[in-house]
Coordinates of C-alpha atoms in Angstrom, one line a residue:
M7 CA -56.7 -14.0 -29.1
K8 CA -56.5 -17.7 -29.8
S9 CA -56.4 -18.7 -33.4
W10 CA -58.4 -21.6 -34.8
K11 CA -55.1 -22.9 -36.2
D12 CA -54.0 -23.7 -32.6
D13 CA -57.3 -25.3 -31.7
P14 CA -57.0 -28.4 -29.5
R15 CA -59.8 -30.1 -31.5
A16 CA -57.1 -30.5 -34.2
D17 CA -56.0 -33.7 -32.3
T18 CA -59.1 -35.5 -33.6
N19 CA -60.9 -33.2 -36.1
P20 CA -59.2 -32.5 -39.5
L21 CA -61.2 -29.2 -39.9
F22 CA -58.4 -27.6 -37.9
N23 CA -55.5 -28.7 -40.0
D24 CA -53.2 -26.3 -41.8
N25 CA -54.2 -26.9 -45.4
A26 CA -54.6 -23.6 -47.2
I27 CA -57.9 -24.8 -48.8
K28 CA -59.9 -27.4 -47.0
L29 CA -62.5 -29.5 -48.9
G30 CA -65.8 -31.1 -48.1
V31 CA -68.5 -33.1 -49.9
F32 CA -71.9 -31.5 -49.5
G33 CA -75.4 -33.0 -49.8
L34 CA -74.3 -36.7 -50.0
N35 CA -77.3 -37.8 -47.8
G36 CA -79.8 -36.5 -50.4
I37 CA -80.0 -35.8 -54.1
G38 CA -77.4 -33.0 -54.1
I39 CA -78.0 -29.3 -54.5
S40 CA -78.3 -29.1 -58.3
M41 CA -81.9 -28.9 -59.5
T42 CA -81.8 -31.5 -62.3
D43 CA -83.7 -34.5 -63.5
A44 CA -80.6 -36.0 -65.0
P45 CA -80.8 -39.8 -64.5
E46 CA -77.3 -40.1 -63.0
A47 CA -78.1 -37.6 -60.2
A48 CA -78.0 -38.8 -56.6
K49 CA -81.1 -40.6 -55.3
A50 CA -80.6 -40.4 -51.5
D51 CA -79.5 -44.0 -51.6
W52 CA -77.4 -45.3 -48.6
N53 CA -75.3 -47.6 -50.6
E54 CA -74.3 -44.8 -53.0
S55 CA -73.7 -42.4 -50.1
A56 CA -71.5 -45.0 -48.3
T57 CA -69.5 -45.7 -51.5
V58 CA -68.7 -42.0 -52.0
A59 CA -68.0 -41.3 -48.4
K60 CA -65.3 -44.0 -48.5
M61 CA -63.9 -42.4 -51.6
A62 CA -63.8 -39.0 -49.9
D63 CA -62.2 -40.5 -46.9
E64 CA -59.4 -42.2 -48.9
G65 CA -59.0 -39.1 -51.1
G66 CA -58.2 -36.8 -48.1
F67 CA -61.3 -34.6 -47.8
E68 CA -61.7 -32.8 -44.5
A69 CA -65.5 -32.9 -44.2
I70 CA -68.7 -34.5 -45.3
V71 CA -71.7 -32.3 -44.7
P72 CA -75.3 -33.3 -45.3
Y73 CA -78.4 -31.0 -45.6
S74 CA -81.7 -31.4 -43.8
R75 CA -84.8 -31.8 -45.9
W76 CA -88.3 -33.0 -44.9
R77 CA -90.4 -32.3 -48.0
G78 CA -90.1 -31.2 -51.6
Y79 CA -90.0 -27.6 -52.9
I80 CA -93.2 -27.9 -54.8
E81 CA -96.1 -26.7 -52.6
E82 CA -98.8 -28.9 -54.2
E83 CA -96.5 -31.9 -54.4
P84 CA -94.8 -32.5 -51.0
A85 CA -93.5 -36.0 -52.0
H86 CA -91.6 -34.5 -55.0
R87 CA -88.0 -35.9 -55.3
S88 CA -86.6 -32.5 -54.2
G89 CA -87.5 -33.6 -50.7
L90 CA -85.4 -36.8 -50.8
A91 CA -82.9 -36.8 -48.0
L92 CA -81.7 -39.3 -45.3
D93 CA -82.0 -37.9 -41.8
S94 CA -78.7 -36.0 -41.2
Y95 CA -78.2 -37.2 -37.5
T96 CA -78.5 -41.0 -38.0
W97 CA -76.7 -40.6 -41.4
A98 CA -73.8 -38.9 -39.7
A99 CA -73.5 -41.6 -37.1
A100 CA -73.4 -44.3 -39.7
T101 CA -71.1 -42.4 -42.1
S102 CA -68.5 -41.8 -39.3
Q103 CA -68.0 -45.6 -39.1
I104 CA -67.2 -46.1 -42.8
A105 CA -65.2 -42.9 -43.2
P106 CA -62.8 -42.8 -40.3
R107 CA -60.8 -39.7 -41.1
P108 CA -63.0 -36.7 -42.2
S109 CA -65.2 -34.5 -40.0
I110 CA -68.8 -35.7 -40.2
F111 CA -71.5 -33.2 -39.9
S112 CA -75.2 -33.1 -39.2
T113 CA -77.4 -30.2 -40.4
S114 CA -80.1 -29.1 -37.9
H115 CA -82.9 -26.6 -38.6
V116 CA -83.4 -25.0 -35.2
P117 CA -87.3 -25.1 -35.0
T118 CA -87.5 -28.8 -35.9
I119 CA -85.6 -30.2 -32.9
H120 CA -85.4 -29.3 -29.2
P121 CA -81.9 -28.3 -28.0
I122 CA -81.7 -31.0 -25.3
A123 CA -82.4 -33.7 -27.9
A124 CA -79.9 -32.1 -30.4
A125 CA -77.2 -31.9 -27.7
K126 CA -77.6 -35.5 -26.8
Q127 CA -77.5 -36.7 -30.4
C128 CA -74.5 -34.5 -31.2
A129 CA -72.5 -35.7 -28.2
T130 CA -73.4 -39.3 -29.1
I131 CA -72.1 -38.9 -32.7
D132 CA -69.0 -37.2 -31.4
Q133 CA -68.3 -40.2 -29.2
I134 CA -69.1 -42.6 -32.0
S135 CA -66.8 -40.8 -34.4
G136 CA -63.9 -40.4 -32.0
G137 CA -64.2 -36.6 -31.9
R138 CA -64.8 -35.7 -35.5
F139 CA -68.4 -34.4 -35.4
G140 CA -69.5 -31.0 -36.6
L141 CA -72.9 -29.3 -36.6
N142 CA -74.3 -27.1 -39.3
V143 CA -76.9 -24.9 -37.7
V144 CA -79.8 -23.4 -39.8
A145 CA -82.1 -20.8 -38.2
G146 CA -85.0 -22.1 -40.3
W147 CA -86.3 -20.7 -43.6
N148 CA -88.6 -23.4 -45.2
K149 CA -92.2 -22.5 -44.1
P150 CA -93.9 -25.6 -45.5
E151 CA -91.5 -27.8 -43.6
L152 CA -92.0 -25.8 -40.4
D153 CA -95.7 -26.1 -40.9
M154 CA -95.3 -29.9 -40.8
F155 CA -93.8 -29.6 -37.3
G156 CA -96.4 -27.1 -36.1
A157 CA -93.6 -24.6 -35.7
S158 CA -94.1 -20.9 -36.3
M159 CA -92.2 -19.2 -39.1
L160 CA -90.7 -16.3 -37.2
D161 CA -89.5 -13.0 -38.7
H162 CA -85.9 -12.7 -39.6
E163 CA -84.7 -11.1 -36.4
D164 CA -86.6 -13.6 -34.2
R165 CA -85.3 -16.6 -36.1
Y166 CA -81.7 -15.6 -35.1
G167 CA -82.9 -14.8 -31.6
Q168 CA -84.3 -18.4 -31.2
A169 CA -81.1 -19.9 -32.8
A170 CA -78.9 -18.0 -30.4
E171 CA -80.8 -19.4 -27.4
W172 CA -80.7 -22.9 -29.0
I173 CA -76.9 -22.8 -29.3
E174 CA -76.4 -21.3 -25.8
I175 CA -78.4 -24.2 -24.4
L176 CA -76.3 -26.7 -26.4
R177 CA -73.1 -25.1 -25.0
E178 CA -74.3 -25.4 -21.5
L179 CA -75.4 -29.0 -22.0
W180 CA -72.0 -29.9 -23.6
T181 CA -69.8 -28.2 -21.0
R182 CA -71.6 -28.2 -17.6
D183 CA -71.4 -31.2 -15.3
E184 CA -74.2 -29.9 -13.0
A185 CA -77.8 -29.4 -13.9
F186 CA -78.8 -25.8 -14.8
D187 CA -82.0 -23.8 -15.4
Y188 CA -82.5 -21.6 -18.4
E189 CA -85.2 -19.0 -18.9
G190 CA -85.3 -17.4 -22.3
R191 CA -87.8 -16.0 -24.7
Y192 CA -88.0 -19.2 -26.8
Y193 CA -86.9 -22.0 -24.4
T194 CA -87.3 -22.8 -20.7
I195 CA -85.0 -25.5 -19.3
K196 CA -85.5 -27.0 -15.8
K197 CA -82.4 -28.7 -14.3
G198 CA -81.0 -29.4 -17.8
I199 CA -78.2 -32.0 -18.1
S200 CA -76.8 -34.1 -20.9
L201 CA -74.5 -37.1 -20.5
P202 CA -72.1 -38.2 -21.9
K203 CA -70.3 -35.1 -23.0
P204 CA -68.7 -34.7 -26.5
I205 CA -65.1 -35.8 -26.9
Q206 CA -64.1 -32.4 -28.5
K207 CA -63.4 -29.7 -26.0
P208 CA -64.9 -27.4 -25.3
M209 CA -67.5 -28.6 -27.8
P210 CA -67.9 -29.8 -31.4
P211 CA -67.4 -27.1 -34.1
I212 CA -70.4 -25.1 -35.4
M213 CA -71.0 -24.1 -39.0
N214 CA -73.5 -21.5 -40.0
A215 CA -74.5 -19.6 -43.1
G216 CA -75.8 -16.1 -42.8
G217 CA -75.8 -13.5 -45.6
S218 CA -77.7 -10.7 -43.9
D219 CA -76.2 -8.3 -41.4
R220 CA -78.0 -10.2 -38.6
G221 CA -76.8 -13.5 -40.0
R222 CA -73.2 -12.3 -40.1
A223 CA -73.4 -11.1 -36.6
F224 CA -74.8 -14.5 -35.5
A225 CA -72.1 -16.4 -37.3
A226 CA -69.4 -14.2 -35.9
K227 CA -70.5 -14.9 -32.4
Y228 CA -71.4 -18.5 -32.5
S229 CA -69.8 -20.4 -35.4
D230 CA -66.4 -21.8 -36.0
M231 CA -67.0 -21.9 -39.8
A232 CA -68.9 -19.1 -41.4
F233 CA -70.4 -20.3 -44.7
V234 CA -70.7 -17.7 -47.4
I235 CA -72.1 -17.7 -51.0
I236 CA -69.6 -16.0 -53.4
R237 CA -71.2 -14.1 -56.2
S238 CA -68.1 -12.6 -57.8
D239 CA -64.8 -13.8 -59.3
D240 CA -63.1 -10.6 -58.1
P241 CA -60.6 -11.6 -55.4
D242 CA -60.8 -8.3 -53.7
E243 CA -64.6 -8.5 -53.4
I244 CA -64.3 -12.1 -52.1
R245 CA -61.7 -11.0 -49.5
R246 CA -63.9 -8.1 -48.4
E247 CA -66.8 -10.6 -47.7
A248 CA -64.5 -13.1 -45.9
D249 CA -62.8 -10.3 -43.9
H250 CA -66.1 -8.9 -42.8
Y251 CA -66.9 -12.1 -40.9
R252 CA -63.4 -12.3 -39.4
D253 CA -63.4 -8.7 -38.3
L254 CA -66.8 -9.1 -36.6
A255 CA -65.6 -12.2 -34.8
R256 CA -62.4 -10.6 -33.7
T257 CA -63.5 -7.1 -32.7
E258 CA -66.9 -8.0 -31.2
H259 CA -66.1 -11.4 -29.6
G260 CA -62.3 -11.8 -29.5
R261 CA -62.4 -15.0 -31.5
D262 CA -61.3 -16.3 -34.8
L263 CA -63.2 -18.4 -37.3
Q264 CA -62.8 -20.0 -40.7
V265 CA -64.7 -18.9 -43.8
W266 CA -66.0 -21.5 -46.2
T267 CA -68.1 -21.4 -49.4
L268 CA -70.2 -23.7 -51.6
A269 CA -69.1 -24.7 -55.1
Y270 CA -70.6 -26.9 -57.8
V271 CA -68.1 -29.0 -59.8
V272 CA -68.1 -30.1 -63.5
Q273 CA -64.7 -31.6 -64.3
R274 CA -63.9 -32.9 -67.7
D275 CA -60.8 -33.4 -69.9
T276 CA -61.6 -30.2 -71.9
E277 CA -63.4 -27.0 -71.2
Q278 CA -65.9 -27.7 -73.9
E279 CA -66.8 -31.1 -72.5
A280 CA -67.4 -29.5 -69.1
R281 CA -69.6 -26.7 -70.5
D282 CA -71.6 -29.2 -72.6
Y283 CA -72.3 -31.3 -69.5
L284 CA -73.2 -28.3 -67.4
N285 CA -75.8 -27.4 -70.1
Y286 CA -77.0 -31.0 -70.3
Y287 CA -77.9 -31.2 -66.6
A288 CA -78.9 -27.6 -65.8
V289 CA -80.7 -26.7 -69.0
E290 CA -81.7 -29.9 -70.9
H291 CA -82.5 -31.7 -67.7
G292 CA -83.0 -28.7 -65.4
D293 CA -85.7 -29.1 -62.8
D294 CA -87.7 -26.0 -63.4
R295 CA -90.6 -27.0 -61.2
S296 CA -88.3 -27.3 -58.1
L297 CA -86.6 -24.0 -59.1
E298 CA -90.0 -22.2 -59.2
G299 CA -91.0 -23.7 -55.9
F300 CA -87.7 -22.7 -54.2
M301 CA -88.0 -19.2 -55.6
A302 CA -91.6 -18.8 -54.4
M303 CA -90.5 -19.9 -50.9
H304 CA -87.8 -17.2 -50.9
N305 CA -90.1 -14.5 -52.5
M306 CA -87.7 -14.2 -55.5
H307 CA -90.0 -12.3 -57.8
S308 CA -88.9 -12.0 -61.5
Q309 CA -90.2 -8.4 -61.8
L310 CA -87.7 -7.2 -59.2
L311 CA -84.7 -7.9 -61.4
P312 CA -83.7 -7.3 -65.1
K313 CA -84.5 -10.3 -67.2
D314 CA -80.8 -11.2 -67.9
V315 CA -79.9 -11.0 -64.3
M316 CA -82.9 -13.1 -63.3
E317 CA -82.0 -15.8 -65.9
A318 CA -78.4 -15.9 -64.8
M319 CA -79.6 -16.4 -61.2
K320 CA -81.9 -19.2 -62.2
F321 CA -79.1 -20.9 -64.1
R322 CA -76.8 -20.8 -61.1
L323 CA -79.5 -22.1 -58.8
K324 CA -80.1 -25.1 -61.0
A325 CA -76.4 -25.6 -61.6
G326 CA -75.5 -25.7 -57.9
H327 CA -77.7 -23.6 -55.6
G328 CA -75.9 -20.4 -56.5
G329 CA -72.5 -21.7 -55.5
F330 CA -69.1 -20.8 -56.9
E331 CA -68.4 -22.3 -60.3
L332 CA -65.7 -24.9 -60.6
V333 CA -66.2 -25.9 -64.2
G334 CA -63.6 -27.1 -66.7
T335 CA -60.4 -29.1 -66.7
A336 CA -58.4 -30.1 -63.6
D337 CA -56.0 -27.3 -64.2
K338 CA -58.8 -24.7 -64.5
I339 CA -60.4 -25.9 -61.3
T340 CA -57.1 -25.8 -59.5
S341 CA -56.6 -22.2 -60.6
R342 CA -60.1 -21.3 -59.4
L343 CA -59.3 -22.8 -55.9
E344 CA -56.1 -20.8 -55.8
L345 CA -58.1 -17.7 -56.4
L346 CA -60.3 -18.6 -53.4
A347 CA -57.4 -19.4 -51.1
K348 CA -55.6 -16.1 -52.0
A349 CA -58.8 -14.2 -51.4
G350 CA -59.1 -15.6 -47.8
I351 CA -61.4 -18.5 -48.2
D352 CA -60.4 -21.4 -45.9
G353 CA -62.6 -24.2 -47.3
A354 CA -65.1 -25.2 -50.0
L355 CA -68.0 -27.6 -49.8
L356 CA -68.3 -29.3 -53.2
N357 CA -71.3 -30.8 -55.1
W358 CA -71.5 -32.9 -58.2
V359 CA -74.5 -34.2 -60.1
G360 CA -73.0 -37.7 -60.1
Y361 CA -71.0 -38.0 -56.9
E362 CA -69.1 -41.2 -57.5
D363 CA -67.9 -40.1 -60.9
G364 CA -67.2 -36.6 -59.7
V365 CA -65.3 -37.5 -56.6
G366 CA -63.3 -40.1 -58.5
R367 CA -62.2 -37.6 -61.1
W368 CA -61.3 -35.0 -58.3
V369 CA -59.2 -37.4 -56.3
K370 CA -57.3 -38.6 -59.4
D371 CA -56.7 -35.3 -61.1
V372 CA -57.4 -32.3 -58.9
M373 CA -55.9 -33.4 -55.6
P374 CA -52.4 -33.9 -57.0
R375 CA -52.5 -30.4 -58.6
L376 CA -53.6 -28.8 -55.3
R377 CA -50.6 -30.4 -53.6
Q378 CA -48.3 -29.2 -56.4
A379 CA -49.8 -25.7 -56.0
G380 CA -49.0 -25.7 -52.3
L381 CA -52.6 -25.5 -51.3
R382 CA -52.6 -28.9 -49.6
R383 CA -50.1 -31.2 -47.9
T384 CA -48.8 -34.3 -49.6

């Protein structure tokens, strides 16, 4: 079985380097993933995004990953700021030109774009970026957004069935030189072809997040990076979650994959300063209306959980979409990343409320410590 560490795409794409913990900036095309009204929060502004992308490039990050968003979380207020996001495909093409080293992703919700159009756009960005493109595939979960497209909100199993056909068609379009027909349950292709092909062979890497059994099976079969939400600080529990994906990929499909996670960052000179800022943006300026809208979309009913558990979950969602906590001093954050690496996590996508300030602090103080700890190369 071939390891991703020997992947030929490493010639152009830093996702396949040998750093023990790889790093990416997440949500830079929008307002970030923290639910906050803090005035310094991102505003889906291209100039701000471009500035931070250059900082991430110069600081040695492996990836910059956007999200896809078409409307706000509040049902009765579609134009709410929670829907602010630059289109992830055109954003990726532009960002690849100002950040010449990291892997640049697009995020695509399967029901919102036809696979032929997606394949062409992805191959184009791979050409533009010199073989550094990556695709984050989302099966589709936001019903109000799908309603905008006139797309049906399928049940859980069917969503992954459609996503499987979608990726299979992309693979054919990226790798076959001759036209082909495809007859599936969700797509019918007549003499499909896409030119030019991507630079990366056999194809650009795929990232996918799936927490259910069906989602894990999908990620194990189709993705190069499985994206997991970590809900524990116990390294044994984290390793069990990561190994579950790897074991599925190896035993069922004879392939290897990376396991990444999401983390929110509050870095300050003291632990107290970091905790105070976390409270400032997640509590004092917490966007409770977006939180309630998001929870309603996911049928997160308060009566199903004890009050203290529900309040903790709400706080984590506002703080950073339920991601892993990286809060404290540079030393504390380094030790937390050491925990992830030792538990089998290959990479972390990071989010800050104020990206420019946060990435600047990270590059200055955390990156040197990660090198000293042996987690990253000099």
